[in-house]
Tab-separated table of C-alpha atoms in Angstrom:
chain	number	residue	atom	x	y	z
A	24	UNK	CA	-16.992	-17.217	6.795
A	25	UNK	CA	-15.221	-16.424	3.427
A	26	UNK	CA	-17.132	-12.951	3.477
A	27	UNK	CA	-15.590	-12.430	7.146
A	28	UNK	CA	-12.022	-13.200	6.202
A	29	UNK	CA	-12.162	-11.121	3.005
A	30	UNK	CA	-13.551	-8.011	4.996
A	31	UNK	CA	-10.890	-8.494	7.446
A	32	UNK	CA	-8.206	-8.542	4.832
A	33	UNK	CA	-9.625	-5.413	3.300
A	34	UNK	CA	-9.655	-3.654	6.554
A	35	UNK	CA	-6.151	-4.758	7.198
A	36	UNK	CA	-4.977	-3.773	3.911
A	37	UNK	CA	-6.623	-0.220	4.223
A	38	UNK	CA	-5.267	0.278	7.555
A	39	UNK	CA	-1.767	-0.612	6.720
A	40	UNK	CA	-1.493	1.706	3.636
A	41	UNK	CA	-3.497	4.476	5.599
A	42	UNK	CA	-0.484	4.359	8.300
A	43	UNK	CA	2.120	3.952	5.711
A	44	UNK	CA	0.958	7.173	4.237
A	45	UNK	CA	0.231	8.714	7.901
A	46	UNK	CA	3.495	7.805	8.974
A	47	UNK	CA	5.334	9.320	5.978
A	48	UNK	CA	3.426	12.745	6.503
A	49	UNK	CA	4.338	12.634	10.085
A	50	UNK	CA	8.049	12.318	9.374
A	51	UNK	CA	7.763	15.253	6.901
A	52	UNK	CA	6.475	17.550	10.015
A	53	UNK	CA	2.898	17.853	8.393
A	54	UNK	CA	0.147	19.013	10.411
A	55	UNK	CA	-2.965	16.943	11.187
A	56	UNK	CA	-4.733	17.530	8.218
A	57	UNK	CA	-1.744	16.846	5.896
A	58	UNK	CA	-1.253	13.602	7.685
A	59	UNK	CA	-4.763	12.456	7.316
A	60	UNK	CA	-4.761	13.527	3.669
A	61	UNK	CA	-1.689	11.483	2.985
A	62	UNK	CA	-3.451	8.417	4.940
A	63	UNK	CA	-6.063	8.881	2.539
A	64	UNK	CA	-4.480	9.185	-0.975
A	65	UNK	CA	-2.599	6.086	-0.016
A	66	UNK	CA	-5.415	4.294	0.734
A	67	UNK	CA	-7.626	5.407	-2.033
A	68	UNK	CA	-5.326	6.112	-4.814
A	69	UNK	CA	-5.008	2.658	-6.451
A	70	UNK	CA	-8.754	1.398	-6.128
A	71	UNK	CA	-10.006	4.736	-7.403
A	72	UNK	CA	-7.734	4.731	-10.376
A	73	UNK	CA	-8.402	0.980	-11.138
A	74	UNK	CA	-12.335	1.844	-10.871
A	75	UNK	CA	-11.984	4.721	-13.385
A	76	UNK	CA	-9.969	2.798	-15.652
A	77	UNK	CA	-12.558	-0.083	-15.645
A	78	UNK	CA	-15.397	1.947	-15.635
A	79	UNK	CA	-16.933	0.199	-12.370
A	80	UNK	CA	-19.640	1.694	-10.875
A	81	UNK	CA	-20.259	2.607	-8.004
A	82	UNK	CA	-16.546	3.330	-7.229
A	83	UNK	CA	-15.524	1.161	-4.320
A	84	UNK	CA	-14.620	3.928	-1.990
A	85	UNK	CA	-17.994	5.381	-2.429
A	86	UNK	CA	-19.772	2.488	-1.693
A	87	UNK	CA	-19.148	2.308	2.279
A	88	UNK	CA	-17.557	5.131	4.594
A	89	UNK	CA	-15.021	2.646	5.787
A	90	UNK	CA	-12.316	3.706	3.980
A	91	UNK	CA	-12.309	7.305	4.743
A	92	UNK	CA	-12.846	6.329	8.611
A	93	UNK	CA	-9.916	4.038	8.618
A	94	UNK	CA	-7.880	6.993	6.770
A	95	UNK	CA	-9.070	9.472	9.486
A	96	UNK	CA	-8.326	7.055	12.283
A	97	UNK	CA	-4.713	6.418	11.001
A	98	UNK	CA	-4.049	10.023	10.996
A	99	UNK	CA	-5.223	10.716	14.678
A	100	UNK	CA	-3.237	7.674	15.692
A	101	UNK	CA	0.267	8.765	14.057
A	102	UNK	CA	-0.650	12.478	14.863
A	103	UNK	CA	-1.114	11.811	18.651
A	104	UNK	CA	1.063	8.813	19.503
A	105	UNK	CA	3.188	9.578	22.257
A	106	UNK	CA	6.373	8.533	20.942
A	107	UNK	CA	7.514	7.419	17.403
A	108	UNK	CA	10.654	5.286	16.598
A	109	UNK	CA	12.626	7.762	14.684
A	110	UNK	CA	15.918	5.554	14.460
A	111	UNK	CA	14.255	3.525	11.659
A	112	UNK	CA	11.374	5.524	9.998
A	113	UNK	CA	11.549	3.968	6.406
A	114	UNK	CA	11.413	0.542	7.596
A	115	UNK	CA	8.294	1.007	9.517
A	116	UNK	CA	6.715	2.432	6.642
A	117	UNK	CA	7.797	-0.033	4.207
A	118	UNK	CA	6.345	-3.045	6.432
A	119	UNK	CA	2.990	-1.096	6.659
A	120	UNK	CA	3.359	-0.621	2.681
A	121	UNK	CA	4.111	-4.270	2.063
A	122	UNK	CA	0.917	-5.396	3.803
A	123	UNK	CA	-1.144	-2.798	2.019
A	124	UNK	CA	0.456	-3.902	-1.670
A	125	UNK	CA	-0.116	-7.490	-0.796
A	126	UNK	CA	-3.894	-6.927	0.018
A	127	UNK	CA	-4.689	-4.401	-2.641
A	128	UNK	CA	-3.119	-6.676	-5.263
A	129	UNK	CA	-5.082	-9.350	-4.463
A	130	UNK	CA	-8.323	-7.346	-4.352
A	131	UNK	CA	-7.627	-5.410	-7.284
A	132	UNK	CA	-7.082	-8.522	-9.616
A	133	UNK	CA	-10.044	-10.346	-8.100
A	134	UNK	CA	-12.020	-7.325	-8.825
A	135	UNK	CA	-11.246	-6.931	-12.469
A	136	UNK	CA	-11.803	-10.817	-12.861
A	137	UNK	CA	-15.347	-10.387	-11.708
A	138	UNK	CA	-15.831	-7.353	-14.263
A	139	UNK	CA	-14.708	-9.547	-17.030
A	140	UNK	CA	-11.241	-8.240	-17.738
A	141	UNK	CA	-8.917	-10.633	-19.933
A	142	UNK	CA	-5.666	-11.968	-18.586
A	143	UNK	CA	-3.386	-8.744	-19.177
A	144	UNK	CA	-5.985	-6.383	-17.933
A	145	UNK	CA	-6.382	-8.311	-14.667
A	146	UNK	CA	-2.844	-8.650	-13.707
A	147	UNK	CA	-2.502	-4.800	-15.072
A	148	UNK	CA	-5.348	-3.706	-12.606
A	149	UNK	CA	-3.923	-5.741	-9.771
A	150	UNK	CA	-0.773	-3.876	-9.935
A	151	UNK	CA	-2.386	-0.640	-10.290
A	152	UNK	CA	-4.598	-1.004	-7.265
A	153	UNK	CA	-1.495	-2.226	-5.289
A	154	UNK	CA	1.087	0.569	-6.218
A	155	UNK	CA	-0.636	3.694	-7.527
A	156	UNK	CA	-1.560	4.642	-3.689
A	157	UNK	CA	2.276	4.535	-2.844
A	158	UNK	CA	3.391	6.278	-5.705
A	159	UNK	CA	0.951	9.257	-5.150
A	160	UNK	CA	2.267	9.287	-1.607
A	161	UNK	CA	5.792	9.535	-2.449
A	162	UNK	CA	5.408	11.954	-5.118
A	163	UNK	CA	3.515	14.458	-2.586
A	164	UNK	CA	6.300	13.912	-0.578
A	165	UNK	CA	8.754	14.642	-3.011
A	166	UNK	CA	10.493	11.260	-2.480
A	167	UNK	CA	11.444	8.841	-5.325
A	168	UNK	CA	8.461	6.299	-5.697
A	169	UNK	CA	9.645	2.995	-4.509
A	170	UNK	CA	8.192	1.426	-8.042
A	171	UNK	CA	10.708	3.339	-9.808
A	172	UNK	CA	13.729	2.603	-7.314
A	173	UNK	CA	14.833	-0.906	-8.417
A	174	UNK	CA	13.282	-2.209	-5.245
A	175	UNK	CA	11.241	-4.955	-6.496
A	176	UNK	CA	7.773	-3.504	-5.846
A	177	UNK	CA	5.723	-3.660	-8.830
A	178	UNK	CA	7.178	-6.918	-9.811
A	179	UNK	CA	6.146	-8.509	-6.470
A	180	UNK	CA	2.839	-7.114	-7.294
A	181	UNK	CA	2.717	-8.741	-10.867
A	182	UNK	CA	3.795	-12.178	-9.510
A	183	UNK	CA	1.082	-11.915	-6.812
A	184	UNK	CA	-1.518	-10.735	-9.593
A	185	UNK	CA	-0.084	-13.897	-11.925
A	186	UNK	CA	-0.537	-16.636	-9.149
A	187	UNK	CA	-3.902	-15.644	-8.369
A	188	UNK	CA	-5.075	-15.426	-11.929
A	189	UNK	CA	-3.767	-19.094	-12.447
A	190	UNK	CA	-5.263	-20.258	-9.512
A	191	UNK	CA	-8.646	-18.670	-10.259
A	192	UNK	CA	-8.048	-20.064	-14.107
A	193	UNK	CA	-7.709	-23.582	-12.704
A	194	UNK	CA	-10.647	-23.377	-10.462
A	195	UNK	CA	-9.012	-22.981	-6.984
A	196	UNK	CA	-11.668	-21.215	-4.374
A	197	UNK	CA	-11.288	-17.602	-4.663
A	198	UNK	CA	-10.332	-17.129	-0.841
A	199	UNK	CA	-7.428	-19.659	-1.356
A	200	UNK	CA	-6.286	-17.667	-4.468
A	201	UNK	CA	-6.659	-14.464	-2.431
A	202	UNK	CA	-4.562	-15.674	0.474
A	203	UNK	CA	-2.209	-17.089	-1.825
A	204	UNK	CA	-1.301	-13.762	-3.578
A	205	UNK	CA	-1.340	-11.830	-0.362
A	206	UNK	CA	1.031	-14.375	1.332
A	207	UNK	CA	3.328	-14.282	-1.831
A	208	UNK	CA	3.571	-10.491	-2.208
A	209	UNK	CA	4.135	-9.947	1.114
A	210	UNK	CA	6.848	-12.436	1.692
A	211	UNK	CA	8.717	-10.978	-1.495
A	212	UNK	CA	8.443	-7.449	-0.303
A	213	UNK	CA	9.605	-8.323	3.380
A	214	UNK	CA	12.533	-10.028	1.857
A	215	UNK	CA	13.371	-7.365	0.025
A	216	UNK	CA	13.021	-4.832	2.711
A	217	UNK	CA	15.313	-6.814	4.795
A	218	UNK	CA	18.012	-7.816	2.597
A	219	UNK	CA	17.869	-5.604	-0.668
A	220	UNK	CA	20.810	-3.259	-0.451
A	221	UNK	CA	18.928	-0.510	-2.399
A	222	UNK	CA	16.272	-0.139	0.286
A	223	UNK	CA	18.940	-0.223	3.127
A	224	UNK	CA	20.826	2.770	1.259
A	225	UNK	CA	17.498	4.624	0.946
A	226	UNK	CA	16.778	3.885	4.599
A	227	UNK	CA	20.137	5.081	5.581
A	228	UNK	CA	19.771	8.259	3.134
A	229	UNK	CA	16.431	9.157	4.894
A	230	UNK	CA	17.645	8.697	8.189
A	231	UNK	CA	20.846	11.083	7.662
A	232	UNK	CA	18.333	13.533	6.088
A	233	UNK	CA	16.156	13.617	9.245
A	234	UNK	CA	18.861	13.691	11.833
A	235	UNK	CA	20.690	16.695	9.760
A	236	UNK	CA	17.087	18.296	9.689
A	237	UNK	CA	16.665	17.850	13.271
A	238	UNK	CA	20.149	19.273	14.037
A	239	UNK	CA	19.334	22.357	12.139
A	240	UNK	CA	15.776	22.974	13.762
A	241	UNK	CA	17.555	22.752	17.151
A	242	UNK	CA	20.188	25.447	16.198
């Protein structure tokens, strides 16, 4: 049962990150390949960086074709979906991103612990796993990465990693520790997304940019 829950969370987190990357690419008017590529790097970026730094073999994304399949499916869904809600594009991306951040932070921290990483190493690896994919996505889109934008992004990941580590240290079952980490990170990000004025300004800026671009195209 625990294995099934963990597999389900892994799929949900991967799909959420893939969709955030694919939607971001779609909003930038990328073609099908560009959308799928962006979905892929958003999904793979954090885990690949973590495994390289930890010298973990085999690399997680090469153990199963699941991640590639999820990225391709996300790209196809976004590319051929009949209608997108262009009024709040940043909100949709951010909610998917929050889900991916929460799950990947937990899995990254747990993988580091399994490989014998110390306290600081586990916390950092959790943050890297959760954040790097989104950083790569934003850099490729020439957008200011959320982690550097005062948006309580990396700090949410760090708090989640810290909670998981403490629960693991005190012998709490791994599934409880992982779910607690996922819940904490997602709730923090959800609150920030809905209330933080920094995010709201960014969303307005992006929406204004898209509308201006649409008017120019029509002309």
